[in-house]
XYZ file of C-alpha atoms in Angstrom:
635
model
C 29.807 -49.828 41.149
C 28.286 -48.637 37.866
C 28.733 -50.787 34.762
C 30.912 -48.738 32.300
C 29.713 -50.806 29.304
C 26.072 -50.112 30.189
C 26.831 -46.395 30.638
C 28.531 -46.232 27.228
C 25.573 -48.091 25.641
C 23.111 -45.677 27.304
C 25.100 -42.666 26.074
C 25.177 -44.004 22.485
C 21.450 -44.797 22.614
C 20.702 -41.276 23.808
C 22.808 -39.710 21.070
C 21.249 -41.877 18.351
C 17.721 -41.172 19.627
C 18.457 -37.468 19.731
C 19.892 -37.562 16.208
C 16.786 -39.344 14.933
C 14.363 -36.965 16.619
C 12.117 -35.295 14.063
C 12.039 -31.520 14.164
C 9.414 -30.935 11.513
C 6.943 -33.821 11.271
C 3.840 -33.089 9.187
C 1.693 -34.401 12.048
C 2.724 -31.419 14.195
C 0.875 -28.999 11.895
C -2.626 -28.131 13.047
C -5.497 -29.096 10.743
C -6.646 -25.474 10.458
C -3.299 -24.463 8.934
C -3.447 -27.330 6.427
C -6.855 -26.293 5.115
C -6.649 -24.681 1.635
C -2.836 -24.751 1.902
C -0.378 -25.713 -0.822
C 2.337 -25.030 1.748
C 2.683 -24.203 5.440
C 5.409 -21.850 6.643
C 6.621 -23.401 9.895
C 9.077 -20.563 10.488
C 10.124 -17.534 8.463
C 12.646 -15.344 10.246
C 14.335 -12.346 8.695
C 17.069 -10.506 10.604
C 18.159 -7.229 9.022
C 21.103 -5.330 10.438
C 21.866 -1.896 8.996
C 25.341 -1.353 10.337
C 25.884 1.979 8.605
C 24.863 4.004 5.570
C 27.001 1.630 3.474
C 26.414 -1.721 5.120
C 23.277 -3.889 5.246
C 23.255 -7.514 6.360
C 20.230 -9.781 5.865
C 19.915 -13.234 7.412
C 17.044 -15.420 6.262
C 15.913 -18.639 7.871
C 12.704 -20.292 6.744
C 11.156 -23.723 7.029
C 8.274 -24.614 4.715
C 6.263 -27.813 4.471
C 5.196 -28.323 0.861
C 2.084 -30.349 -0.029
C 2.101 -30.200 -3.829
C 3.848 -28.860 -6.931
C 2.076 -25.507 -6.701
C 3.471 -25.021 -3.210
C 6.946 -25.996 -4.404
C 6.828 -23.619 -7.384
C 6.024 -20.723 -5.035
C 9.213 -21.178 -3.013
C 11.938 -18.555 -3.309
C 15.088 -20.525 -2.540
C 17.633 -18.215 -4.174
C 19.809 -15.151 -3.589
C 21.216 -12.540 -6.005
C 24.719 -11.120 -5.947
C 26.804 -8.573 -7.839
C 29.765 -6.235 -7.285
C 28.114 -4.581 -4.278
C 26.359 -7.650 -2.855
C 27.893 -10.899 -1.612
C 26.301 -14.124 -0.411
C 28.027 -15.031 2.867
C 26.122 -18.255 3.398
C 23.431 -20.326 1.697
C 22.248 -23.879 2.331
C 19.117 -26.022 2.468
C 17.983 -29.218 4.186
C 15.206 -31.482 2.931
C 13.056 -33.489 5.376
C 10.536 -36.214 4.606
C 6.934 -36.251 5.854
C 7.970 -37.630 9.238
C 10.527 -34.859 9.675
C 13.558 -37.043 9.018
C 16.452 -35.354 7.204
C 16.933 -36.892 3.759
C 19.233 -34.408 1.978
C 21.548 -31.543 2.835
C 22.289 -29.052 0.049
C 25.382 -26.939 0.590
C 26.488 -23.813 -1.247
C 28.478 -25.760 -3.841
C 25.313 -27.686 -4.763
C 23.308 -24.540 -5.603
C 23.218 -23.551 -9.276
C 25.085 -20.343 -10.152
C 23.613 -18.488 -13.103
C 23.609 -15.068 -14.768
C 20.405 -13.057 -14.343
C 20.162 -12.698 -18.136
C 21.248 -14.672 -21.158
C 23.277 -13.403 -24.064
C 25.106 -10.331 -22.882
C 28.310 -9.084 -21.302
C 26.320 -6.127 -19.940
C 25.056 -8.315 -17.111
C 27.968 -10.692 -16.540
C 28.495 -9.439 -12.964
C 24.847 -9.883 -11.992
C 24.207 -13.457 -10.928
C 22.179 -15.579 -8.551
C 22.449 -18.856 -6.672
C 19.305 -20.969 -6.751
C 18.212 -24.305 -5.371
C 17.963 -26.917 -8.124
C 15.983 -29.682 -6.430
C 13.349 -32.094 -7.731
C 11.081 -33.454 -4.985
C 10.940 -37.235 -4.652
C 7.440 -37.130 -3.201
C 4.958 -34.864 -1.414
C 4.594 -33.731 1.270
C 8.098 -32.786 2.344
C 9.727 -29.967 4.293
C 12.538 -27.675 3.227
C 14.700 -25.579 5.531
C 16.599 -22.695 3.911
C 19.189 -20.369 5.425
C 21.145 -17.555 3.838
C 23.145 -14.476 4.708
C 23.648 -11.611 2.273
C 25.859 -8.561 2.744
C 25.492 -5.437 0.598
C 26.777 -1.877 0.510
C 23.474 -0.756 -1.025
C 21.051 0.516 1.599
C 18.677 2.424 -0.691
C 16.387 -0.552 -1.054
C 15.230 -2.489 2.001
C 12.926 -5.336 0.942
C 9.312 -5.261 2.137
C 8.358 -7.679 4.880
C 5.346 -9.729 3.774
C 4.770 -12.600 6.193
C 1.978 -13.912 3.968
C 3.541 -13.976 0.524
C 0.626 -15.310 -1.489
C -2.618 -17.248 -1.564
C -2.974 -20.847 -0.360
C -0.093 -20.570 2.117
C -0.510 -20.565 5.876
C 1.849 -19.280 8.545
C 2.793 -20.954 11.821
C 5.281 -18.261 12.720
C 7.001 -15.384 10.933
C 9.462 -12.987 12.524
C 11.081 -9.733 11.428
C 13.954 -8.208 13.397
C 15.551 -4.962 12.213
C 18.482 -3.245 13.893
C 19.745 0.119 12.649
C 21.748 3.169 13.619
C 19.639 6.010 14.972
C 21.280 8.594 12.687
C 20.163 7.028 9.359
C 16.579 8.281 9.387
C 14.975 4.826 9.400
C 11.275 4.878 8.470
C 8.509 2.350 8.010
C 4.961 2.064 6.740
C 2.580 -0.612 8.010
C -0.063 -1.649 5.500
C -3.142 -3.916 5.767
C -2.494 -5.271 9.270
C -6.177 -5.404 10.227
C -7.582 -8.909 10.584
C -4.202 -10.640 10.775
C -2.448 -11.919 13.874
C 0.588 -9.632 13.803
C 2.202 -8.169 16.883
C 4.759 -5.407 17.065
C 7.334 -6.526 19.627
C 9.850 -3.670 19.512
C 9.780 -0.165 18.032
C 12.608 2.112 19.206
C 15.022 4.498 17.526
C 17.386 1.576 16.808
C 15.191 -1.539 16.645
C 11.988 -2.804 15.076
C 10.495 -6.278 15.341
C 7.229 -8.068 14.562
C 5.852 -11.560 14.882
C 3.035 -13.092 12.882
C 1.505 -16.382 13.959
C -1.234 -18.830 13.039
C -2.370 -17.076 9.865
C -4.661 -19.371 7.899
C -4.232 -19.946 4.167
C -6.299 -17.521 2.120
C -8.166 -18.886 -0.895
C -7.745 -16.995 -4.143
C -11.248 -15.991 -5.146
C -12.105 -15.016 -8.718
C -11.659 -11.314 -9.462
C -9.812 -10.785 -6.173
C -7.329 -7.936 -5.964
C -3.686 -9.026 -5.902
C -2.423 -10.500 -2.643
C -0.162 -7.423 -2.514
C -3.277 -5.301 -1.985
C -4.855 -7.645 0.558
C -2.168 -9.062 2.824
C -0.067 -7.303 5.490
C 3.275 -5.760 4.680
C 5.835 -3.399 6.151
C 7.723 -1.023 3.870
C 11.082 0.222 5.155
C 13.590 2.829 4.073
C 16.353 5.227 5.088
C 16.664 8.966 4.631
C 20.461 8.536 4.467
C 21.350 5.660 2.166
C 23.955 4.363 -0.287
C 23.518 3.172 -3.868
C 25.864 2.338 -6.727
C 28.876 3.717 -4.861
C 27.160 7.004 -3.986
C 25.768 8.263 -0.678
C 22.312 9.816 -0.802
C 19.985 11.843 1.389
C 16.291 12.306 0.674
C 13.377 13.234 2.890
C 11.019 13.979 -0.006
C 10.541 13.044 -3.664
C 12.021 16.325 -4.882
C 15.322 15.671 -3.115
C 15.275 11.998 -4.064
C 14.730 12.705 -7.756
C 17.401 15.383 -7.810
C 19.906 13.028 -6.157
C 19.030 10.169 -8.540
C 19.398 12.460 -11.533
C 22.713 14.002 -10.426
C 24.422 10.988 -8.843
C 23.035 7.903 -10.603
C 21.946 8.993 -14.078
C 24.598 11.625 -14.666
C 27.262 10.612 -17.179
C 25.316 7.673 -18.614
C 23.905 9.364 -21.733
C 27.085 10.178 -23.658
C 27.135 9.039 -27.302
C 29.821 8.963 -29.969
C 29.859 11.775 -32.507
C 29.141 9.189 -35.189
C 25.926 8.089 -33.449
C 24.860 11.678 -32.845
C 25.307 12.432 -36.541
C 23.330 9.299 -37.449
C 20.318 10.185 -35.284
C 20.373 13.790 -36.478
C 20.208 12.490 -40.039
C 17.218 10.320 -39.081
C 15.389 13.343 -37.662
C 16.394 15.588 -40.564
C 14.728 19.014 -40.666
C 11.860 18.065 -38.351
C 11.283 20.743 -35.682
C 8.351 19.410 -33.692
C 9.691 17.677 -30.504
C 7.062 14.914 -30.487
C 7.552 14.140 -34.184
C 11.304 14.017 -33.599
C 10.758 11.695 -30.649
C 8.638 9.433 -32.837
C 11.461 9.072 -35.363
C 13.942 8.349 -32.560
C 11.617 5.737 -31.013
C 11.291 3.980 -34.363
C 15.098 3.972 -34.652
C 15.473 2.362 -31.199
C 12.821 -0.279 -31.932
C 14.567 -1.342 -35.127
C 18.081 -1.304 -33.666
C 17.789 -2.813 -30.199
C 16.358 -5.798 -28.367
C 15.273 -6.242 -24.788
C 16.983 -8.407 -22.166
C 14.607 -9.015 -19.270
C 15.936 -7.920 -15.889
C 13.867 -6.145 -13.237
C 14.909 -2.776 -11.885
C 17.058 -3.369 -8.814
C 18.466 -6.639 -10.156
C 21.472 -5.861 -12.268
C 21.918 -2.568 -10.469
C 19.953 0.669 -10.410
C 22.408 2.639 -12.510
C 21.638 2.323 -16.243
C 24.304 0.918 -18.522
C 26.153 3.484 -20.609
C 24.292 4.583 -23.734
C 27.470 3.941 -25.750
C 27.424 0.263 -24.687
C 23.790 -0.176 -25.685
C 24.471 1.570 -28.994
C 27.411 -0.737 -29.673
C 25.806 -4.019 -28.579
C 22.190 -3.418 -29.583
C 20.534 -4.760 -26.446
C 19.772 -3.847 -22.848
C 17.355 -4.141 -19.957
C 14.586 -1.610 -19.292
C 16.972 0.853 -17.626
C 19.541 0.566 -20.402
C 17.078 0.960 -23.283
C 15.240 3.813 -21.576
C 18.498 5.643 -20.981
C 19.689 4.975 -24.535
C 16.475 6.445 -25.956
C 16.916 9.444 -23.658
C 20.484 9.932 -24.926
C 19.335 9.886 -28.572
C 16.549 12.371 -27.819
C 19.056 14.572 -26.025
C 21.202 14.581 -29.171
C 18.299 16.090 -31.160
C 17.305 18.555 -28.409
C 14.228 16.761 -27.082
C 14.011 16.651 -23.262
C 12.882 13.418 -21.597
C 12.849 11.889 -18.127
C 13.552 8.416 -16.739
C 10.465 7.110 -14.952
C 10.377 4.377 -12.306
C 7.203 2.357 -11.743
C 5.699 -1.049 -11.066
C 5.223 -2.677 -14.458
C 2.527 -5.349 -14.492
C -0.917 -6.025 -15.990
C -2.210 -5.631 -12.437
C -2.034 -1.919 -11.646
C 0.247 -1.125 -8.714
C 1.129 2.391 -7.592
C 4.360 3.844 -6.305
C 3.483 4.614 -2.675
C 3.426 8.405 -2.907
C 3.613 8.974 0.852
C 6.674 6.783 1.394
C 9.873 8.237 -0.054
C 12.144 5.284 -0.790
C 13.441 3.219 -3.681
C 10.411 1.511 -5.218
C 9.377 -0.019 -8.536
C 10.464 -2.894 -10.793
C 10.495 -1.246 -14.227
C 11.646 1.887 -16.049
C 10.084 3.788 -18.958
C 10.670 7.226 -20.495
C 8.420 10.271 -20.556
C 8.545 13.325 -22.801
C 6.905 16.614 -21.790
C 4.120 17.359 -24.251
C 2.267 20.566 -23.408
C 0.439 20.051 -20.127
C 0.914 16.286 -20.098
C 3.483 13.602 -20.877
C 4.004 11.192 -23.748
C 5.138 7.831 -22.360
C 7.535 5.473 -24.146
C 7.912 1.752 -23.446
C 11.503 1.398 -24.657
C 11.682 -2.382 -24.215
C 9.111 -3.081 -26.935
C 9.946 -3.529 -30.598
C 6.248 -3.494 -31.512
C 4.339 -0.968 -29.385
C 3.086 2.151 -31.153
C 4.726 5.419 -30.174
C 3.205 6.740 -26.954
C 1.085 3.654 -26.294
C 1.141 2.160 -22.798
C -1.116 -0.840 -23.143
C -1.884 -2.712 -19.939
C 1.621 -2.999 -18.464
C 2.189 0.612 -17.373
C -1.208 2.359 -17.710
C -3.258 4.129 -15.027
C -0.895 4.123 -12.028
C 1.276 6.467 -9.968
C 4.897 6.572 -11.147
C 8.052 8.481 -10.209
C 9.290 10.863 -12.899
C 12.954 11.725 -12.314
C 13.754 15.289 -13.421
C 16.992 17.235 -12.922
C 15.126 19.567 -10.556
C 13.628 16.688 -8.570
C 11.259 13.739 -8.519
C 7.537 14.009 -9.201
C 4.713 11.511 -8.680
C 2.559 11.433 -11.820
C -0.361 9.312 -13.053
C 0.215 7.528 -16.355
C -2.334 7.360 -19.186
C -5.815 6.274 -18.241
C -7.596 4.416 -21.019
C -11.258 5.139 -20.358
C -13.729 2.288 -20.233
C -15.598 3.606 -23.247
C -12.292 4.061 -25.092
C -11.380 0.390 -24.660
C -13.437 -0.642 -27.643
C -13.985 -3.661 -29.821
C -16.204 -3.134 -32.865
C -17.414 -6.241 -34.704
C -18.983 -5.894 -38.119
C -19.720 -8.815 -40.420
C -22.140 -11.400 -41.616
C -22.865 -15.090 -41.584
C -25.043 -17.478 -43.558
C -26.856 -20.573 -42.318
C -27.730 -23.121 -44.989
C -30.611 -25.612 -44.924
C -28.419 -28.217 -43.181
C -27.355 -25.856 -40.382
C -23.872 -25.270 -41.787
C -22.302 -21.902 -41.120
C -20.078 -19.585 -43.162
C -19.228 -15.981 -42.460
C -16.786 -13.115 -42.425
C -16.019 -10.648 -39.696
C -14.024 -7.480 -39.119
C -12.910 -6.879 -35.520
C -11.461 -3.436 -34.726
C -9.812 -3.034 -31.298
C -8.615 0.163 -29.608
C -7.549 1.370 -26.147
C -6.495 -1.414 -23.789
C -8.148 -3.966 -26.081
C -5.530 -3.094 -28.732
C -2.866 -4.389 -26.339
C -4.522 -7.800 -26.111
C -5.354 -8.203 -29.791
C -2.187 -6.885 -31.453
C -0.163 -9.741 -29.956
C -2.061 -12.233 -32.136
C -0.188 -10.879 -35.152
C 3.063 -12.430 -33.914
C 1.690 -15.900 -33.111
C 2.797 -18.924 -35.079
C 0.092 -20.403 -37.397
C -0.726 -23.260 -35.017
C -0.907 -20.858 -32.050
C -3.080 -18.505 -34.082
C -5.515 -21.288 -34.905
C -5.593 -22.374 -31.261
C -6.344 -18.798 -30.212
C -9.348 -18.442 -32.489
C -10.720 -21.865 -31.674
C -10.625 -20.915 -27.999
C -12.019 -17.429 -28.706
C -14.926 -18.973 -30.658
C -15.346 -21.990 -28.423
C -19.106 -21.662 -28.944
C -18.689 -22.702 -32.627
C -18.113 -26.425 -32.979
C -16.193 -27.739 -35.993
C -14.735 -24.283 -36.653
C -12.620 -23.920 -39.775
C -10.589 -20.756 -40.365
C -10.618 -19.916 -44.067
C -8.620 -16.666 -44.165
C -7.061 -14.301 -41.625
C -5.730 -10.845 -42.506
C -4.474 -8.296 -39.967
C -4.100 -4.523 -40.242
C -2.055 -2.892 -37.471
C -2.594 0.873 -37.646
C 0.050 2.074 -35.186
C -0.552 5.707 -36.077
C -4.109 5.591 -34.717
C -3.447 2.646 -32.367
C -6.075 0.464 -33.974
C -5.836 -3.264 -34.683
C -8.100 -4.910 -37.234
C -8.742 -8.616 -37.731
C -10.435 -9.626 -40.981
C -11.481 -13.255 -40.775
C -13.409 -15.686 -42.939
C -14.629 -18.849 -41.238
C -17.003 -21.752 -41.544
C -18.410 -24.621 -39.492
C -20.567 -27.641 -40.189
C -23.626 -28.299 -38.028
C -23.664 -24.893 -36.314
C -27.439 -25.165 -36.357
C -29.250 -28.205 -34.983
C -31.851 -29.894 -37.184
C -34.683 -31.415 -35.172
C -37.529 -32.827 -37.305
C -38.677 -29.829 -39.366
C -36.946 -27.256 -37.192
C -33.509 -25.587 -37.412
C -32.203 -24.098 -34.159
C -29.047 -21.977 -33.756
C -27.650 -19.244 -31.439
C -28.083 -15.780 -32.934
C -24.803 -14.478 -31.452
C -22.082 -16.404 -33.257
C -19.161 -14.013 -32.930
C -19.083 -12.390 -29.493
C -20.761 -14.563 -26.901
C -19.871 -13.862 -23.298
C -19.041 -17.328 -22.057
C -17.390 -16.223 -18.799
C -19.208 -18.262 -16.206
C -18.788 -16.310 -12.986
C -18.193 -18.845 -10.257
C -20.569 -18.920 -7.313
C -18.523 -18.310 -4.138
C -20.316 -18.929 -0.872
C -19.232 -16.705 2.017
C -16.857 -14.725 -0.173
C -14.250 -12.925 1.945
C -12.361 -10.671 -0.444
C -13.574 -7.627 -2.335
C -13.547 -8.001 -6.108
C -12.083 -5.827 -8.784
C -12.628 -5.109 -12.464
C -9.242 -3.687 -13.496
C -10.316 -2.364 -16.894
C -13.720 -1.666 -18.350
C -14.580 -1.920 -22.036
C -17.195 -1.270 -24.699
C -18.042 -3.906 -27.331
C -20.305 -2.992 -30.233
C -21.474 -5.624 -32.759
C -23.517 -5.408 -35.928
C -23.949 -8.692 -37.777
C -26.046 -9.444 -40.843
C -27.574 -12.944 -40.795
C -28.642 -14.718 -43.983
C -31.297 -17.356 -43.336
C -31.741 -20.431 -45.543
C -34.457 -20.563 -48.211
C -37.386 -22.828 -47.531
C -37.689 -21.891 -43.858
C -39.827 -19.433 -41.954
C -39.057 -17.838 -38.616
C -40.893 -19.520 -35.761
C -39.112 -17.746 -32.922
C -36.829 -14.730 -32.590
C -35.321 -13.677 -29.240
C -36.866 -10.456 -27.955
C -34.856 -7.262 -27.821
C -33.143 -7.072 -24.452
C -31.713 -4.341 -22.252
C -29.922 -4.538 -18.906
C -28.558 -1.658 -16.811
C -26.824 -1.622 -13.465
C -23.859 -0.361 -11.461
C -21.527 -2.712 -13.342
C -22.491 -1.585 -16.831
C -25.026 -1.742 -19.625
C -25.987 -4.443 -22.099
C -28.355 -4.277 -25.054
C -29.337 -6.511 -27.968
C -31.676 -5.924 -30.895
C -32.756 -8.019 -33.886
C -34.070 -6.243 -36.979
C -35.905 -8.077 -39.766
C -34.859 -7.187 -43.298
C -36.068 -8.233 -46.731
C -34.821 -11.328 -48.577
C -34.638 -13.536 -45.495
C -32.090 -11.330 -43.727
C -31.730 -10.256 -40.117
C -29.466 -7.664 -38.512
C -28.257 -8.461 -35.000
C -26.971 -5.563 -32.881
C -25.272 -5.971 -29.548
C -23.504 -3.586 -27.167
C -21.800 -4.487 -23.913
C -20.321 -1.839 -21.606
C -18.514 -2.819 -18.413
C -17.351 -0.377 -15.719
C -13.985 -0.799 -14.048
C -14.037 -0.516 -10.289
C -13.458 -1.992 -6.858
C -16.466 -3.560 -5.215
C -17.199 -5.147 -1.851
C -17.463 -8.894 -1.328
C -21.202 -8.433 -0.760
C -21.644 -7.060 -4.304
C -20.062 -10.087 -5.944
C -23.305 -12.059 -6.237
C -24.962 -9.072 -7.862
C -22.159 -8.946 -10.426
C -22.394 -12.702 -10.981
C -26.125 -12.421 -11.686
C -25.539 -9.462 -14.036
C -23.037 -11.442 -16.083
C -25.219 -14.570 -16.008
C -28.048 -12.589 -17.589
C -25.655 -11.334 -20.278
C -24.370 -14.855 -20.950
C -27.864 -16.328 -21.043
C -29.090 -13.737 -23.522
C -25.959 -14.113 -25.672
C -26.879 -17.768 -26.042
C -30.465 -17.047 -27.184
C -31.606 -19.211 -30.083
C -33.432 -18.574 -33.334
C -35.902 -21.285 -34.338
C -36.763 -21.783 -37.994
C -39.428 -24.122 -39.376
C -39.143 -25.806 -42.757
C -41.917 -24.736 -45.163
């Protein structure tokens, strides 16, 4: 006869052992996946079910082992919700390095927060996010969520590899959809990655990705979005903001967006119409009228940061923005459009990817895309573009956030893919003109005028708004080659009419030159040394990219100290290649004066990984010559 006490003990022991079994021990991860990894994705499964034109359900289940703070900061443990989107389920479990569960975080423990501060406009747009501080590294986090939405116009991209320094054990995408919705997909950059398509029918699509090693971020690499695999998805028959839509091409899509989403959002009160007409006065020229309107918007409104798609795709009513004085990019763009409409100037909402890194709307994939909205005004055979979120940008200036990329212009007659302004390499200028004096002890004093245009204006004009301590930090970093730098006087001139920013600076430094016995040695190029040390990368894998070229031109007068003669002057130097051109020249003048001239032109472009060393050597030669020394001997 069996002992019932022993049987009960055995059952309890089995249950306890099972409960203590580790699902995600760090030791189970292969060494190859740990290499170069801030985090390892043990599992990332996304199940998308498109029940109908008005119903999309997304279940997410991912498990990530995190090795350091960088890996933790890259996690996306949150979900958004609004009137059309509800979070059905959300929870997380934390495991220690051995895989033992140490914390369970239920829905009530997630933080609930508005997507933007300071406005009733966005009170219905919120998100739940995981507020967790790791006790130690490494640890593992398991996250599950389920989100239901009536909006089917935007189906998120599947990117199994979501960034650098992350490796993938297994990632899965399962999509189920009705055959009458016109489901479409676009596979991008699959080559070289272990991705298999499991199912592809008229109602189902599925992929698995496995054992993808962490990719190192190499200097000057393109964005991971342009390197790693992704699947774009969309529907020809979709639903957005309470409206059904059908679009097989950009013309139909733009017409639908204009008629069904934008329609009725540009009404203004008669009082506001009268006010903007008074601002414009008797001006007849459409662009000059638009300039007055843009100035009005910049002075009246402020920007609340919310990406397109979060906080809805339908712009807030122009009357609300006019009353409250703030809005997101959609709201401010639409408000500016409404004001222009009131003074008979046509303009079009424009959807794009806003970022310093240039990203195009995929022209051959008709679907909701983009994360930002600007306004464009027809101007002869081209467009004038307005960044309506900025209180500082000059009229028609795009800077580096929206320049040189394909965008979707939404017109009443349909959508159109257009390229935004391209600031040419030789138009991205910085002109330095000034002088400096070296005294007999090697001390330095000088003054300089720096004039920046094109994309360089975008970088420099921001300095004007820095606090004094930040401003000083900026210049001390900019002139890191000058030890003991002291800023005497800084005056800015921001010519928004001609989009030109001028810095007038007086500065000094002790011991710029080195006294050695009877000699005084100092670098000839004080103001614009190229100190960018291009890192040597053995066995580089990625191509490299110069997003924007530029042209720097310097002319500096140098006053040498009395009682010294010139022992050595650097020779004139010229360098030409596929990446650009560089030239320096030193001219002797009377009264112990020199004139130093320098020009540096860099081409934008995409280059292969094999050309990287050539670029590194080109820039090393520039840097070496920029650091050339003058040697003086005491009489």
